[in-house]
């Protein structure tokens, strides 16, 4: 992309791209105009946001606009440090941007029409400290910018696919707590949904939170409101606080009230994620409390088999039989419930396994 624009601008070399400039991929047409981009800002935005236009020069990009982009924005996409393919078709892509590494996971789904779900990171590391999660062991390094979040999507499409955006769904279930970085996440979503860019429907984007109530309320007001997923993972306050420290700030009752305020569209459901931990949250009483907590909430309960890792010693996965019994009991009580198929386990791309850097052993 950078080379293409430099050619269009008649400039040479990458030196004119200024590291301190904002990422070109996080600017919507209005922002390009405000900052002084000459020519058609719609055309410039379109060329930046559509990877399938990067390899050819038609439609032509206004030369002055190309020069302006080279001089006033950072045109570098997050760099692929490595990508690792799993036996089930999942690819874990490690990106580097601004000196930090973060990950995206590309998951093709081979149903009748080929579709891809991309699992995105919103932060480098995570500061929420959930006991069962490998990313927590990194701590929070920093927030990703909207340009880096959008860049993850565009770079992954360019490298692995899909070729066009009508086959793409996005989930913010990689590294980080998206609602601790809600401004950049909301701006990234608006950019990804812009009709002159990928034009994604916000219904195909899911933001998963550990329960940051302030952020849930803010997301509810987003101009392009995505689907919401909540990582519940426990049915009593003492257990939830023990495994998810965020529960100290917003407890189960406050969380349930926040979901009650969510402005549901017709047929919309909130995904409630529940990692199954043997002896911690998989008792018969948990079923009863879960049913009570979900009462009146349009939901899809997603039971997630726990992926053990070095940062959670002593935590064990509920047996597959226990997961099935648990699901059956919830179903019998009227809940909508599915069991998540864990993908990419052999390349550590599965839920809660994303960790980069010192001590990860990978
Ligand atoms: N921070 C956000 C999104 C990323 S985590 C959140 O917590 O919702 C995505 C999902 O992976 C969450 O539902 C989380 O509960 C789950 N998860 C974390 N560690 C896991 C592990 N070791 N095994 C299985 N699922 C895990
Ligand atoms: Fe952060 Fe989510 Fe992991 Fe908790 S489960 S530490 S919020 S990434």
Short mmCIF file of C-alpha atoms and ligand atoms in Angstrom, two decimals:
data_model
loop_
_atom_site.label_atom_id
_atom_site.label_comp_id
_atom_site.label_asym_id
_atom_site.label_seq_id
_atom_site.Cartn_x
_atom_site.Cartn_y
_atom_site.Cartn_z
CA UNK A 1 0.00 0.00 0.00
CA UNK A 2 2.75 2.39 0.99
CA UNK A 3 4.68 1.69 -2.21
CA UNK A 4 1.55 2.18 -4.29
CA UNK A 5 0.86 5.58 -2.73
CA UNK A 6 4.45 6.65 -3.03
CA UNK A 7 4.36 5.78 -6.68
CA UNK A 8 1.11 7.73 -7.11
CA UNK A 9 2.62 10.68 -5.23
CA UNK A 10 5.74 10.57 -7.35
CA UNK A 11 7.77 10.26 -4.12
CA UNK A 12 10.46 7.70 -3.41
CA UNK A 13 11.49 5.69 -0.36
CA UNK A 14 9.65 5.24 2.92
CA UNK A 15 11.41 7.99 4.83
CA UNK A 16 8.65 10.54 4.41
CA UNK A 17 6.26 8.39 6.45
CA UNK A 18 6.40 9.89 9.91
CA UNK A 19 6.16 7.53 12.81
CA UNK A 20 4.58 10.23 15.01
CA UNK A 21 1.77 10.83 12.48
CA UNK A 22 -1.63 9.22 12.96
CA UNK A 23 -2.24 5.91 11.22
CA UNK A 24 -3.89 6.54 7.85
CA UNK A 25 -6.11 3.50 8.47
CA UNK A 26 -7.89 5.04 11.46
CA UNK A 27 -9.03 8.22 9.71
CA UNK A 28 -12.54 8.47 8.28
CA UNK A 29 -13.18 10.83 5.30
CA UNK A 30 -14.29 13.71 7.56
CA UNK A 31 -11.03 13.47 9.52
CA UNK A 32 -8.98 13.38 6.33
CA UNK A 33 -10.75 16.55 5.21
CA UNK A 34 -10.34 18.28 8.58
CA UNK A 35 -6.63 17.58 8.53
CA UNK A 36 -6.27 19.08 5.08
CA UNK A 37 -6.11 16.12 2.70
CA UNK A 38 -6.57 17.60 -0.80
CA UNK A 39 -8.69 16.12 -3.57
CA UNK A 40 -11.43 13.58 -2.99
CA UNK A 41 -11.20 12.36 0.61
CA UNK A 42 -13.81 9.72 -0.20
CA UNK A 43 -11.59 8.31 -2.90
CA UNK A 44 -8.53 8.36 -0.62
CA UNK A 45 -10.45 6.61 2.18
CA UNK A 46 -11.81 4.01 -0.21
CA UNK A 47 -8.35 3.16 -1.52
CA UNK A 48 -6.92 2.87 1.99
CA UNK A 49 -9.70 0.70 3.40
CA UNK A 50 -10.15 -1.79 0.56
CA UNK A 51 -7.23 -4.23 0.40
CA UNK A 52 -8.46 -5.65 -2.90
CA UNK A 53 -7.63 -2.29 -4.54
CA UNK A 54 -4.07 -2.17 -3.24
CA UNK A 55 -2.40 -4.13 -6.01
CA UNK A 56 -3.57 -2.01 -8.92
CA UNK A 57 -3.65 1.70 -9.57
CA UNK A 58 -7.25 1.97 -10.81
CA UNK A 59 -9.29 3.93 -9.85
CA UNK A 60 -6.43 6.42 -9.79
CA UNK A 61 -5.66 8.16 -6.52
CA UNK A 62 -5.33 11.89 -6.80
CA UNK A 63 -1.60 12.63 -6.86
CA UNK A 64 -1.84 15.48 -4.35
CA UNK A 65 -3.88 13.28 -1.98
CA UNK A 66 -1.31 10.51 -2.26
CA UNK A 67 1.49 12.94 -1.50
CA UNK A 68 -0.43 14.37 1.44
CA UNK A 69 -1.00 10.89 2.89
CA UNK A 70 2.68 10.04 2.55
CA UNK A 71 3.68 13.25 4.29
CA UNK A 72 1.02 13.59 6.99
CA UNK A 73 0.03 10.07 8.00
CA UNK A 74 1.62 6.81 8.97
CA UNK A 75 0.88 4.40 6.11
CA UNK A 76 2.44 1.36 7.69
CA UNK A 77 0.12 -1.52 8.50
CA UNK A 78 0.92 -3.64 11.54
CA UNK A 79 3.79 -5.84 10.37
CA UNK A 80 3.32 -9.60 10.34
CA UNK A 81 5.95 -11.06 12.62
CA UNK A 82 4.85 -14.61 12.02
CA UNK A 83 1.77 -16.61 11.20
CA UNK A 84 1.17 -20.12 12.33
CA UNK A 85 -1.42 -22.38 10.76
CA UNK A 86 -3.27 -24.98 12.85
CA UNK A 87 -4.47 -28.33 11.56
CA UNK A 88 -8.11 -27.13 11.63
CA UNK A 89 -7.49 -24.24 9.20
CA UNK A 90 -7.14 -21.58 11.91
CA UNK A 91 -4.21 -19.18 11.56
CA UNK A 92 -2.70 -17.26 14.45
CA UNK A 93 -1.06 -14.07 13.17
CA UNK A 94 1.41 -12.22 15.38
CA UNK A 95 1.64 -8.53 14.47
CA UNK A 96 4.19 -5.94 15.47
CA UNK A 97 3.35 -2.25 15.61
CA UNK A 98 5.10 0.57 17.44
CA UNK A 99 7.51 -1.98 18.90
CA UNK A 100 4.78 -4.14 20.49
CA UNK A 101 3.42 -7.52 19.49
CA UNK A 102 -0.25 -8.51 19.48
CA UNK A 103 -2.27 -11.22 17.82
CA UNK A 104 -5.22 -11.84 15.55
CA UNK A 105 -6.76 -15.23 14.78
CA UNK A 106 -8.19 -16.06 11.35
CA UNK A 107 -10.86 -18.77 11.39
CA UNK A 108 -12.39 -19.90 8.10
CA UNK A 109 -15.76 -21.61 8.36
CA UNK A 110 -16.50 -24.01 5.61
CA UNK A 111 -20.22 -23.96 5.45
CA UNK A 112 -21.96 -23.72 2.08
CA UNK A 113 -20.72 -20.20 1.43
CA UNK A 114 -17.14 -19.75 2.66
CA UNK A 115 -17.01 -17.37 5.60
CA UNK A 116 -14.26 -16.12 7.85
CA UNK A 117 -14.38 -15.01 11.47
CA UNK A 118 -11.46 -12.90 12.66
CA UNK A 119 -10.70 -12.66 16.35
CA UNK A 120 -9.14 -9.26 17.08
CA UNK A 121 -7.04 -7.72 19.82
CA UNK A 122 -7.92 -4.35 21.32
CA UNK A 123 -4.90 -3.95 23.62
CA UNK A 124 -1.35 -5.24 23.96
CA UNK A 125 -1.75 -7.52 26.98
CA UNK A 126 -4.61 -6.95 29.42
CA UNK A 127 -4.89 -5.36 32.83
CA UNK A 128 -8.02 -7.17 34.06
CA UNK A 129 -6.16 -9.99 35.79
CA UNK A 130 -8.61 -12.85 35.18
CA UNK A 131 -7.05 -15.88 36.85
CA UNK A 132 -7.85 -18.38 34.09
CA UNK A 133 -6.53 -16.28 31.18
CA UNK A 134 -3.03 -16.42 29.70
CA UNK A 135 -3.21 -12.84 28.36
CA UNK A 136 -3.62 -11.59 31.95
CA UNK A 137 -0.08 -12.75 32.75
CA UNK A 138 1.29 -10.04 30.40
CA UNK A 139 -0.40 -7.22 32.28
CA UNK A 140 -1.54 -4.20 30.27
CA UNK A 141 1.20 -2.90 28.00
CA UNK A 142 -0.92 -0.35 26.07
CA UNK A 143 -4.11 0.31 24.16
CA UNK A 144 -4.16 -0.28 20.42
CA UNK A 145 -5.17 2.74 18.34
CA UNK A 146 -8.20 2.62 16.02
CA UNK A 147 -5.73 2.60 13.10
CA UNK A 148 -3.94 -0.44 14.52
CA UNK A 149 -7.23 -2.26 15.11
CA UNK A 150 -8.46 -1.54 11.57
CA UNK A 151 -4.94 -2.31 10.29
CA UNK A 152 -5.11 -5.78 11.84
CA UNK A 153 -8.23 -6.53 9.81
CA UNK A 154 -6.90 -5.09 6.53
CA UNK A 155 -3.48 -6.73 6.87
CA UNK A 156 -5.04 -10.11 7.65
CA UNK A 157 -7.42 -9.84 4.69
CA UNK A 158 -4.54 -8.86 2.43
CA UNK A 159 -2.41 -11.77 3.58
CA UNK A 160 -4.89 -14.61 4.15
CA UNK A 161 -8.32 -13.42 3.03
CA UNK A 162 -11.22 -13.23 2.63
CA UNK A 163 -10.91 -11.36 -0.66
CA UNK A 164 -13.95 -9.18 0.00
CA UNK A 165 -15.69 -8.07 3.14
CA UNK A 166 -19.07 -9.72 2.56
CA UNK A 167 -17.63 -12.98 3.90
CA UNK A 168 -16.20 -11.49 7.05
CA UNK A 169 -17.29 -11.42 10.71
CA UNK A 170 -15.26 -9.87 13.52
CA UNK A 171 -15.10 -10.70 17.21
CA UNK A 172 -13.16 -8.65 19.77
CA UNK A 173 -12.14 -11.75 21.71
CA UNK A 174 -8.37 -11.64 21.28
CA UNK A 175 -5.99 -9.84 23.60
CA UNK A 176 -7.29 -7.14 25.85
CA UNK A 177 -10.45 -5.72 27.36
CA UNK A 178 -12.11 -3.79 24.51
CA UNK A 179 -14.22 -1.67 26.85
CA UNK A 180 -11.09 -0.40 28.60
CA UNK A 181 -10.22 1.06 25.22
CA UNK A 182 -13.75 1.91 24.22
CA UNK A 183 -13.07 5.18 22.34
CA UNK A 184 -10.61 3.57 19.92
CA UNK A 185 -12.72 0.40 19.58
CA UNK A 186 -15.87 2.40 18.77
CA UNK A 187 -13.98 4.52 16.23
CA UNK A 188 -12.47 1.38 14.65
CA UNK A 189 -15.96 -0.13 14.33
CA UNK A 190 -17.33 3.03 12.66
CA UNK A 191 -14.40 2.94 10.24
CA UNK A 192 -14.87 -0.77 9.44
CA UNK A 193 -18.61 -0.21 8.88
CA UNK A 194 -18.16 2.86 6.66
CA UNK A 195 -19.87 2.19 3.31
CA UNK A 196 -16.85 3.49 1.38
CA UNK A 197 -14.55 1.10 3.22
CA UNK A 198 -15.25 -2.53 4.09
CA UNK A 199 -18.88 -1.61 4.71
CA UNK A 200 -19.33 -4.27 7.40
CA UNK A 201 -22.65 -4.50 9.18
CA UNK A 202 -22.28 -3.83 12.93
CA UNK A 203 -24.35 -7.00 13.38
CA UNK A 204 -21.35 -8.95 12.14
CA UNK A 205 -19.11 -7.45 14.82
CA UNK A 206 -19.14 -8.71 18.40
CA UNK A 207 -17.42 -7.00 21.31
CA UNK A 208 -16.70 -9.26 24.27
CA UNK A 209 -16.22 -7.73 27.72
CA UNK A 210 -15.29 -9.05 31.12
CA UNK A 211 -17.98 -6.77 32.54
CA UNK A 212 -16.89 -3.14 32.39
CA UNK A 213 -20.32 -1.63 33.02
CA UNK A 214 -19.28 1.94 32.21
CA UNK A 215 -18.06 0.71 28.82
CA UNK A 216 -21.22 -1.33 28.16
CA UNK A 217 -23.30 1.82 28.61
CA UNK A 218 -20.96 3.74 26.31
CA UNK A 219 -21.04 1.01 23.67
CA UNK A 220 -24.83 1.05 23.79
CA UNK A 221 -24.66 4.66 22.53
CA UNK A 222 -22.15 3.95 19.72
CA UNK A 223 -23.22 5.25 16.30
CA UNK A 224 -22.64 1.78 14.79
CA UNK A 225 -23.60 -0.46 17.70
CA UNK A 226 -22.05 -3.93 17.53
CA UNK A 227 -23.32 -7.12 19.16
CA UNK A 228 -22.35 -7.61 22.80
CA UNK A 229 -20.81 -10.63 24.50
CA UNK A 230 -20.24 -10.85 28.24
CA UNK A 231 -17.74 -13.17 29.92
CA UNK A 232 -19.71 -14.23 32.98
CA UNK A 233 -17.79 -17.30 34.16
CA UNK A 234 -19.32 -17.55 37.64
CA UNK A 235 -22.69 -17.38 39.38
CA UNK A 236 -21.79 -16.05 42.83
CA UNK A 237 -19.98 -12.84 43.72
CA UNK A 238 -17.27 -14.52 45.85
CA UNK A 239 -16.37 -16.95 43.04
CA UNK A 240 -16.54 -14.32 40.33
CA UNK A 241 -14.42 -11.91 42.35
CA UNK A 242 -11.88 -14.69 43.00
CA UNK A 243 -11.42 -15.44 39.29
CA UNK A 244 -12.30 -12.05 37.77
CA UNK A 245 -11.17 -9.07 39.88
CA UNK A 246 -13.39 -6.70 37.81
CA UNK A 247 -16.31 -8.13 39.79
CA UNK A 248 -15.19 -6.09 42.79
CA UNK A 249 -16.09 -2.94 40.88
CA UNK A 250 -19.24 -4.15 39.11
CA UNK A 251 -20.86 -7.20 40.65
CA UNK A 252 -23.36 -9.70 39.23
CA UNK A 253 -26.39 -7.55 40.03
CA UNK A 254 -24.88 -4.44 38.44
CA UNK A 255 -23.91 -6.46 35.38
CA UNK A 256 -27.38 -7.90 34.98
CA UNK A 257 -28.86 -4.40 35.30
CA UNK A 258 -26.46 -3.10 32.60
CA UNK A 259 -27.53 -5.86 30.21
CA UNK A 260 -31.14 -4.98 30.96
CA UNK A 261 -30.42 -1.43 29.71
CA UNK A 262 -28.93 -2.67 26.42
CA UNK A 263 -31.01 -1.36 23.46
CA UNK A 264 -31.82 -4.69 21.82
CA UNK A 265 -32.80 -4.82 18.17
CA UNK A 266 -35.39 -7.33 17.01
CA UNK A 267 -34.02 -10.87 17.35
CA UNK A 268 -30.80 -9.62 18.94
CA UNK A 269 -29.29 -11.71 21.75
CA UNK A 270 -26.38 -11.08 24.07
CA UNK A 271 -23.79 -13.84 24.03
CA UNK A 272 -22.95 -14.91 27.57
CA UNK A 273 -19.61 -16.71 27.72
CA UNK A 274 -18.94 -19.20 30.48
CA UNK A 275 -15.56 -20.93 30.76
CA UNK A 276 -16.11 -24.31 32.41
CA UNK A 277 -13.74 -24.79 35.37
CA UNK A 278 -13.86 -28.07 37.29
CA UNK A 279 -14.91 -27.62 40.91
CA UNK A 280 -15.12 -23.83 40.55
CA UNK A 281 -18.20 -22.99 38.51
CA UNK A 282 -19.64 -26.29 37.23
CA UNK A 283 -21.90 -27.46 40.11
CA UNK A 284 -25.64 -28.19 39.88
CA UNK A 285 -26.26 -25.06 41.98
CA UNK A 286 -24.47 -23.03 39.32
CA UNK A 287 -27.07 -24.21 36.80
CA UNK A 288 -29.89 -22.93 39.02
CA UNK A 289 -28.22 -19.58 39.66
CA UNK A 290 -27.36 -19.17 35.98
CA UNK A 291 -30.97 -19.81 34.99
CA UNK A 292 -32.13 -17.19 37.51
CA UNK A 293 -29.54 -14.64 36.39
CA UNK A 294 -30.46 -15.08 32.72
CA UNK A 295 -34.20 -14.84 33.37
CA UNK A 296 -35.76 -12.27 31.02
CA UNK A 297 -32.53 -11.63 29.08
CA UNK A 298 -32.45 -12.39 25.32
CA UNK A 299 -29.29 -14.51 25.43
CA UNK A 300 -27.16 -17.19 23.86
CA UNK A 301 -25.14 -18.94 26.52
CA UNK A 302 -21.83 -20.16 25.20
CA UNK A 303 -20.05 -22.76 27.34
CA UNK A 304 -16.31 -22.66 26.67
CA UNK A 305 -14.07 -25.63 27.47
CA UNK A 306 -11.17 -24.27 29.55
CA UNK A 307 -7.79 -24.26 27.79
CA UNK A 308 -5.19 -25.01 30.46
CA UNK A 309 -1.90 -23.10 30.34
CA UNK A 310 1.15 -22.39 32.50
CA UNK A 311 -0.21 -19.13 33.94
CA UNK A 312 -3.19 -20.87 35.57
CA UNK A 313 -1.68 -23.73 37.53
CA UNK A 314 -4.20 -25.77 39.45
CA UNK A 315 -7.15 -24.83 37.27
CA UNK A 316 -8.69 -27.77 35.49
CA UNK A 317 -11.20 -28.05 32.69
CA UNK A 318 -14.58 -29.58 33.46
CA UNK A 319 -14.77 -33.00 31.80
CA UNK A 320 -16.55 -33.17 28.44
CA UNK A 321 -19.25 -35.26 30.15
CA UNK A 322 -19.77 -32.58 32.79
CA UNK A 323 -19.95 -29.87 30.10
CA UNK A 324 -22.62 -31.88 28.26
CA UNK A 325 -24.64 -32.49 31.47
CA UNK A 326 -24.38 -28.81 32.39
CA UNK A 327 -25.55 -27.78 28.90
CA UNK A 328 -28.41 -30.28 28.98
CA UNK A 329 -29.62 -29.04 32.40
CA UNK A 330 -29.56 -25.42 31.21
CA UNK A 331 -31.37 -26.34 28.02
CA UNK A 332 -34.03 -28.21 30.01
CA UNK A 333 -34.53 -25.09 32.13
CA UNK A 334 -35.26 -23.02 29.01
CA UNK A 335 -31.86 -21.41 28.34
CA UNK A 336 -30.39 -21.15 24.88
CA UNK A 337 -27.04 -22.84 25.12
CA UNK A 338 -24.19 -23.92 22.86
CA UNK A 339 -20.80 -25.44 23.59
CA UNK A 340 -17.93 -23.65 21.88
CA UNK A 341 -15.69 -25.68 19.63
CA UNK A 342 -12.22 -24.60 20.53
CA UNK A 343 -10.18 -23.75 17.49
CA UNK A 344 -6.47 -23.45 16.90
CA UNK A 345 -5.46 -25.24 20.09
CA UNK A 346 -2.32 -26.76 18.56
CA UNK A 347 -0.95 -23.27 17.78
CA UNK A 348 -2.12 -21.70 21.06
CA UNK A 349 -4.71 -19.57 19.24
CA UNK A 350 -7.67 -20.79 21.27
CA UNK A 351 -9.58 -18.70 23.83
CA UNK A 352 -7.45 -17.34 26.61
CA UNK A 353 -4.23 -18.68 25.12
CA UNK A 354 -3.09 -15.50 23.41
CA UNK A 355 0.11 -14.26 24.95
CA UNK A 356 3.18 -12.73 23.36
CA UNK A 357 6.56 -11.83 24.76
CA UNK A 358 8.83 -12.76 27.60
CA UNK A 359 7.83 -15.77 29.61
CA UNK A 360 5.26 -17.04 27.15
CA UNK A 361 7.56 -19.93 26.26
CA UNK A 362 6.60 -19.60 22.63
N1 LIG B 1 -11.31 -9.48 27.36
C1 LIG B 1 -12.51 -9.88 26.75
C2 LIG B 1 -12.32 -10.56 25.42
C3 LIG B 1 -11.16 -11.50 25.28
S1 LIG B 1 -11.23 -12.99 26.19
C4 LIG B 1 -13.32 -10.74 27.68
O1 LIG B 1 -12.80 -11.17 28.70
O2 LIG B 1 -14.48 -10.97 27.37
C5 LIG B 1 -12.33 -13.98 25.19
C6 LIG B 1 -12.98 -15.13 25.95
O3 LIG B 1 -12.01 -16.12 26.30
C7 LIG B 1 -13.64 -14.70 27.27
O4 LIG B 1 -14.96 -15.13 27.31
C8 LIG B 1 -12.82 -15.42 28.33
O5 LIG B 1 -13.63 -15.73 29.43
C9 LIG B 1 -12.31 -16.63 27.59
N2 LIG B 1 -11.10 -17.23 28.14
C10 LIG B 1 -10.08 -16.60 28.76
N3 LIG B 1 -9.15 -17.51 29.15
C11 LIG B 1 -9.59 -18.72 28.76
C12 LIG B 1 -9.05 -20.04 28.84
N4 LIG B 1 -7.87 -20.27 29.39
N5 LIG B 1 -9.77 -21.05 28.31
C13 LIG B 1 -10.95 -20.81 27.71
N6 LIG B 1 -11.50 -19.60 27.59
C14 LIG B 1 -10.83 -18.55 28.11
FE1 LIG B 2 -8.39 -9.69 29.87
FE2 LIG B 2 -10.48 -11.01 28.84
FE3 LIG B 2 -8.26 -12.31 29.60
FE4 LIG B 2 -9.88 -11.26 31.45
S1 LIG B 2 -10.39 -12.91 30.01
S2 LIG B 2 -7.63 -11.11 31.40
S3 LIG B 2 -10.53 -9.41 30.40
S4 LIG B 2 -8.42 -10.84 27.95
#
